[in-house]
Amino acid sequence: MTAPDAGRGIGNGEETTTFGLPRDSFRILHVSTGNVCRSPITERLTRHALADRLGDPLWGGLIVESAGTWGHEGAPMEANAETVLADFGADPSGFVGRELLDDHVIRADLVLTATRDHRAQVVSMGHSAGLRTFTLKEFTRLVRAIDPATLPPLEDGVVARARALVRAAAALRGWLLAPTAEADEVFDPYGAPLPFFRSIGDEIHEALDPVVTALTGVPART
């Protein structure tokens, strides 16, 4: 029997469930509109960055997924998004678009959205999602303000560290506001030429770097 999201997550070969997923896992869900541009780029760049920090095969029970609020169910990612991922050395293969469902939100430990509207839509679905749903850039801003020494060490496991990071970020949300209304947005490149896609890819890559470093306790390789 194959897991419903087989191939979409990453783990470390720890003790697993019947479906091959770690018993103690942490799900990161990236959300955009169509799940063919921004969230696929963010999903695959997150996986690539985690592989850079933690090696291959990855360990720790981190599962990285994506979906769209108006998701193009079953669709491939946009060709320009694939090109952007290739620019960073990330793997675009095998991606299939998904429409955001209640179950995705219920199972997610951290939801990172492209825009504030996406965040509002996720929170409106209920499931106590408010404290674990952020825009990507909002979460980056909050993570930068967290002292890494206050988080569990990597030896305690990536899952424990990730859960502590989300709690710390949620506690800071009301104290560290965005400097402008647009500061927390990643704009939609759908239908745009490749140079704009690449600029969005650069934004996402820059925003993810401190997040993945905080999650893993390991800086990017230089």
mmCIF file of C-alpha atoms in Angstrom:
data_model
loop_
_atom_site.group_PDB
_atom_site.id
_atom_site.type_symbol
_atom_site.label_atom_id
_atom_site.label_comp_id
_atom_site.label_asym_id
_atom_site.label_seq_id
_atom_site.Cartn_x
_atom_site.Cartn_y
_atom_site.Cartn_z
ATOM 1 C CA MET A 1 0.000 0.000 0.000
ATOM 2 C CA THR A 2 1.362 3.417 -0.929
ATOM 3 C CA ALA A 3 1.086 6.506 1.241
ATOM 4 C CA PRO A 4 -1.240 9.199 -0.146
ATOM 5 C CA ASP A 5 1.651 11.644 -0.359
ATOM 6 C CA ALA A 6 4.466 9.218 -1.095
ATOM 7 C CA GLY A 7 7.434 10.978 -2.618
ATOM 8 C CA ARG A 8 6.384 14.392 -1.337
ATOM 9 C CA GLY A 9 8.001 14.145 2.110
ATOM 10 C CA ILE A 10 11.513 13.608 3.375
ATOM 11 C CA GLY A 11 12.667 11.625 6.385
ATOM 12 C CA ASN A 12 15.630 9.790 7.779
ATOM 13 C CA GLY A 13 14.922 6.107 7.985
ATOM 14 C CA GLU A 14 13.853 6.223 11.627
ATOM 15 C CA GLU A 15 11.146 3.851 12.875
ATOM 16 C CA THR A 16 8.243 4.392 10.508
ATOM 17 C CA THR A 17 4.513 3.878 10.296
ATOM 18 C CA THR A 18 2.815 1.400 7.986
ATOM 19 C CA PHE A 19 2.926 4.063 5.302
ATOM 20 C CA GLY A 20 6.663 4.642 5.568
ATOM 21 C CA LEU A 21 6.466 8.002 7.345
ATOM 22 C CA PRO A 22 8.360 8.704 10.590
ATOM 23 C CA ARG A 23 6.319 8.173 13.751
ATOM 24 C CA ASP A 24 7.544 11.503 15.107
ATOM 25 C CA SER A 25 7.339 13.909 12.205
ATOM 26 C CA PHE A 26 6.931 17.617 11.474
ATOM 27 C CA ARG A 27 4.998 18.682 8.387
ATOM 28 C CA ILE A 28 5.731 21.943 6.591
ATOM 29 C CA LEU A 29 2.984 22.995 4.181
ATOM 30 C CA HIS A 30 3.652 25.731 1.609
ATOM 31 C CA VAL A 31 0.524 27.416 0.216
ATOM 32 C CA SER A 32 -0.055 29.678 -2.784
ATOM 33 C CA THR A 33 -2.949 30.062 -5.223
ATOM 34 C CA GLY A 34 -2.608 27.554 -8.052
ATOM 35 C CA ASN A 35 0.163 25.358 -6.608
ATOM 36 C CA VAL A 36 2.004 25.609 -9.919
ATOM 37 C CA CYS A 37 4.415 28.545 -9.313
ATOM 38 C CA ARG A 38 5.248 29.928 -5.875
ATOM 39 C CA SER A 39 4.453 27.016 -3.575
ATOM 40 C CA PRO A 40 6.170 24.401 -5.782
ATOM 41 C CA ILE A 41 9.267 26.593 -5.911
ATOM 42 C CA THR A 42 9.158 27.028 -2.138
ATOM 43 C CA GLU A 43 8.529 23.332 -1.475
ATOM 44 C CA ARG A 44 11.413 22.157 -3.634
ATOM 45 C CA LEU A 45 13.821 24.881 -2.471
ATOM 46 C CA THR A 46 13.029 23.912 1.131
ATOM 47 C CA ARG A 47 13.836 20.283 0.405
ATOM 48 C CA HIS A 48 17.020 21.273 -1.402
ATOM 49 C CA ALA A 49 18.131 23.483 1.494
ATOM 50 C CA LEU A 50 17.392 20.739 4.027
ATOM 51 C CA ALA A 51 19.453 18.297 1.995
ATOM 52 C CA ASP A 52 22.294 20.810 1.997
ATOM 53 C CA ARG A 53 22.147 21.124 5.788
ATOM 54 C CA LEU A 54 21.365 17.555 6.822
ATOM 55 C CA GLY A 55 22.711 15.385 4.037
ATOM 56 C CA ASP A 56 21.106 12.734 1.892
ATOM 57 C CA PRO A 57 19.183 10.710 2.889
ATOM 58 C CA LEU A 58 17.708 13.297 5.206
ATOM 59 C CA TRP A 59 16.885 12.504 8.785
ATOM 60 C CA GLY A 60 14.726 14.000 11.478
ATOM 61 C CA GLY A 61 11.143 13.443 10.339
ATOM 62 C CA LEU A 62 10.657 16.657 8.348
ATOM 63 C CA ILE A 63 7.971 16.351 5.667
ATOM 64 C CA VAL A 64 7.685 19.161 3.105
ATOM 65 C CA GLU A 65 4.538 19.587 1.017
ATOM 66 C CA SER A 66 2.554 22.241 -0.851
ATOM 67 C CA ALA A 67 -0.988 22.985 -2.028
ATOM 68 C CA GLY A 68 -3.011 25.815 -3.547
ATOM 69 C CA THR A 69 -6.118 27.639 -2.354
ATOM 70 C CA TRP A 70 -7.320 27.375 -5.963
ATOM 71 C CA GLY A 71 -4.988 24.489 -6.665
ATOM 72 C CA HIS A 72 -4.695 23.041 -10.154
ATOM 73 C CA GLU A 73 -5.224 19.456 -9.005
ATOM 74 C CA GLY A 74 -2.943 17.075 -10.863
ATOM 75 C CA ALA A 75 -1.193 19.811 -12.857
ATOM 76 C CA PRO A 76 2.582 20.044 -13.337
ATOM 77 C CA MET A 77 4.395 23.123 -12.138
ATOM 78 C CA GLU A 78 4.928 25.944 -14.605
ATOM 79 C CA ALA A 79 7.914 25.530 -16.945
ATOM 80 C CA ASN A 80 9.452 28.786 -15.708
ATOM 81 C CA ALA A 81 9.179 27.519 -12.129
ATOM 82 C CA GLU A 82 11.085 24.393 -13.156
ATOM 83 C CA THR A 83 13.781 26.593 -14.684
ATOM 84 C CA VAL A 84 14.085 28.606 -11.479
ATOM 85 C CA LEU A 85 14.528 25.431 -9.449
ATOM 86 C CA ALA A 86 17.171 24.190 -11.871
ATOM 87 C CA ASP A 87 19.008 27.509 -11.410
ATOM 88 C CA PHE A 88 19.372 26.644 -7.715
ATOM 89 C CA GLY A 89 20.233 23.006 -8.343
ATOM 90 C CA ALA A 90 16.899 21.864 -6.896
ATOM 91 C CA ASP A 91 14.890 18.977 -8.304
ATOM 92 C CA PRO A 92 11.574 19.865 -10.008
ATOM 93 C CA SER A 93 10.766 16.318 -11.120
ATOM 94 C CA GLY A 94 7.624 14.445 -10.198
ATOM 95 C CA PHE A 95 5.674 17.426 -8.937
ATOM 96 C CA VAL A 96 1.863 17.248 -9.051
ATOM 97 C CA GLY A 97 -0.367 20.182 -8.084
ATOM 98 C CA ARG A 98 -2.904 19.863 -5.271
ATOM 99 C CA GLU A 99 -5.945 21.792 -4.123
ATOM 100 C CA LEU A 100 -5.715 22.773 -0.457
ATOM 101 C CA LEU A 101 -7.912 20.511 1.663
ATOM 102 C CA ASP A 102 -8.888 20.486 5.314
ATOM 103 C CA ASP A 103 -6.766 17.413 5.870
ATOM 104 C CA HIS A 104 -3.629 19.209 4.653
ATOM 105 C CA VAL A 105 -4.150 21.938 7.242
ATOM 106 C CA ILE A 106 -5.065 19.491 10.010
ATOM 107 C CA ARG A 107 -1.846 17.518 9.531
ATOM 108 C CA ALA A 108 0.495 20.507 9.059
ATOM 109 C CA ASP A 109 2.705 21.608 11.943
ATOM 110 C CA LEU A 110 3.756 24.765 10.095
ATOM 111 C CA VAL A 111 1.931 26.455 7.223
ATOM 112 C CA LEU A 112 3.885 29.033 5.217
ATOM 113 C CA THR A 113 1.879 31.022 2.686
ATOM 114 C CA ALA A 114 2.857 33.277 -0.189
ATOM 115 C CA THR A 115 0.603 36.168 0.857
ATOM 116 C CA ARG A 116 -1.505 37.455 3.731
ATOM 117 C CA ASP A 117 -4.660 36.543 1.796
ATOM 118 C CA HIS A 118 -3.506 32.935 1.629
ATOM 119 C CA ARG A 119 -2.776 33.009 5.337
ATOM 120 C CA ALA A 120 -6.268 34.348 6.037
ATOM 121 C CA GLN A 121 -7.811 31.611 3.895
ATOM 122 C CA VAL A 122 -5.903 28.891 5.748
ATOM 123 C CA VAL A 123 -6.876 30.326 9.137
ATOM 124 C CA SER A 124 -10.521 30.633 8.033
ATOM 125 C CA MET A 125 -10.566 26.869 7.455
ATOM 126 C CA GLY A 126 -10.332 26.430 11.222
ATOM 127 C CA HIS A 127 -8.482 23.469 12.730
ATOM 128 C CA SER A 128 -6.699 25.792 15.211
ATOM 129 C CA ALA A 129 -4.401 26.850 12.379
ATOM 130 C CA GLY A 130 -3.828 30.448 13.501
ATOM 131 C CA LEU A 131 -0.789 29.861 15.709
ATOM 132 C CA ARG A 132 1.016 27.756 13.091
ATOM 133 C CA THR A 133 0.216 29.703 9.936
ATOM 134 C CA PHE A 134 2.418 32.550 8.700
ATOM 135 C CA THR A 135 3.367 34.099 5.429
ATOM 136 C CA LEU A 136 6.837 32.941 4.447
ATOM 137 C CA LYS A 137 8.339 36.404 4.801
ATOM 138 C CA GLU A 138 6.541 36.996 8.107
ATOM 139 C CA PHE A 139 7.979 33.778 9.499
ATOM 140 C CA THR A 140 11.441 34.756 8.261
ATOM 141 C CA ARG A 141 11.192 38.113 10.043
ATOM 142 C CA LEU A 142 10.114 36.465 13.279
ATOM 143 C CA VAL A 143 12.750 33.733 13.069
ATOM 144 C CA ARG A 144 15.503 36.321 12.677
ATOM 145 C CA ALA A 145 14.478 37.759 16.059
ATOM 146 C CA ILE A 146 14.692 34.410 17.898
ATOM 147 C CA ASP A 147 17.894 33.606 19.752
ATOM 148 C CA PRO A 148 19.028 30.178 18.456
ATOM 149 C CA ALA A 149 20.391 29.403 21.924
ATOM 150 C CA THR A 150 16.795 29.293 23.221
ATOM 151 C CA LEU A 151 15.895 26.426 20.867
ATOM 152 C CA PRO A 152 16.532 22.736 21.548
ATOM 153 C CA PRO A 153 19.883 21.569 20.185
ATOM 154 C CA LEU A 154 19.979 19.448 17.048
ATOM 155 C CA GLU A 155 20.920 16.463 19.218
ATOM 156 C CA ASP A 156 17.390 16.576 20.656
ATOM 157 C CA GLY A 157 15.989 16.063 17.171
ATOM 158 C CA VAL A 158 14.880 18.346 14.375
ATOM 159 C CA VAL A 159 11.195 17.796 15.203
ATOM 160 C CA ALA A 160 11.573 19.125 18.756
ATOM 161 C CA ARG A 161 13.547 22.092 17.470
ATOM 162 C CA ALA A 162 10.984 22.843 14.752
ATOM 163 C CA ARG A 163 8.064 22.759 17.178
ATOM 164 C CA ALA A 164 9.863 25.106 19.563
ATOM 165 C CA LEU A 165 10.632 27.460 16.693
ATOM 166 C CA VAL A 166 6.968 27.709 15.689
ATOM 167 C CA ARG A 167 5.920 28.399 19.286
ATOM 168 C CA ALA A 168 8.562 31.125 19.630
ATOM 169 C CA ALA A 169 7.560 32.745 16.348
ATOM 170 C CA ALA A 170 3.874 32.739 17.281
ATOM 171 C CA ALA A 171 4.708 34.435 20.597
ATOM 172 C CA LEU A 172 6.542 37.222 18.762
ATOM 173 C CA ARG A 173 3.916 37.882 16.110
ATOM 174 C CA GLY A 174 2.141 40.735 17.876
ATOM 175 C CA TRP A 175 5.398 42.414 18.884
ATOM 176 C CA LEU A 176 7.302 42.419 15.592
ATOM 177 C CA LEU A 177 5.130 43.914 12.878
ATOM 178 C CA ALA A 178 5.876 44.212 9.169
ATOM 179 C CA PRO A 179 7.427 47.556 8.172
ATOM 180 C CA THR A 180 5.066 47.891 5.175
ATOM 181 C CA ALA A 181 1.901 46.200 3.948
ATOM 182 C CA GLU A 182 3.830 44.530 1.110
ATOM 183 C CA ALA A 183 6.760 43.314 3.211
ATOM 184 C CA ASP A 184 5.168 39.926 3.894
ATOM 185 C CA GLU A 185 4.040 39.243 0.303
ATOM 186 C CA VAL A 186 5.529 37.047 -2.414
ATOM 187 C CA PHE A 187 3.849 38.229 -5.598
ATOM 188 C CA ASP A 188 2.404 35.844 -8.180
ATOM 189 C CA PRO A 189 4.611 35.296 -11.248
ATOM 190 C CA TYR A 190 1.989 33.242 -13.099
ATOM 191 C CA GLY A 191 2.101 34.162 -16.786
ATOM 192 C CA ALA A 192 5.127 36.421 -16.309
ATOM 193 C CA PRO A 193 8.399 36.117 -18.266
ATOM 194 C CA LEU A 194 11.316 34.134 -16.905
ATOM 195 C CA PRO A 195 13.214 37.144 -15.467
ATOM 196 C CA PHE A 196 10.290 37.891 -13.127
ATOM 197 C CA PHE A 197 10.082 34.228 -12.125
ATOM 198 C CA ARG A 198 13.779 34.355 -11.309
ATOM 199 C CA SER A 199 13.311 37.454 -9.159
ATOM 200 C CA ILE A 200 10.549 35.661 -7.234
ATOM 201 C CA GLY A 201 12.804 32.622 -6.889
ATOM 202 C CA ASP A 202 15.524 34.847 -5.437
ATOM 203 C CA GLU A 203 13.033 36.312 -2.928
ATOM 204 C CA ILE A 204 11.888 32.869 -1.843
ATOM 205 C CA HIS A 205 15.447 31.549 -1.576
ATOM 206 C CA GLU A 206 16.496 34.537 0.526
ATOM 207 C CA ALA A 207 13.492 34.143 2.824
ATOM 208 C CA LEU A 208 14.011 30.401 3.262
ATOM 209 C CA ASP A 209 17.692 30.539 4.200
ATOM 210 C CA PRO A 210 17.279 31.789 7.805
ATOM 211 C CA VAL A 211 14.231 29.561 8.279
ATOM 212 C CA VAL A 212 16.064 26.380 7.318
ATOM 213 C CA THR A 213 19.087 27.432 9.358
ATOM 214 C CA ALA A 214 16.859 27.944 12.405
ATOM 215 C CA LEU A 215 15.049 24.650 11.849
ATOM 216 C CA THR A 216 18.210 22.611 11.568
ATOM 217 C CA GLY A 217 20.743 24.621 13.543
ATOM 218 C CA VAL A 218 23.067 24.251 10.549
ATOM 219 C CA PRO A 219 24.054 27.225 8.326
ATOM 220 C CA ALA A 220 24.146 26.977 4.556
ATOM 221 C CA ARG A 221 27.329 25.717 2.987
ATOM 222 C CA THR A 222 29.459 28.486 1.520
#
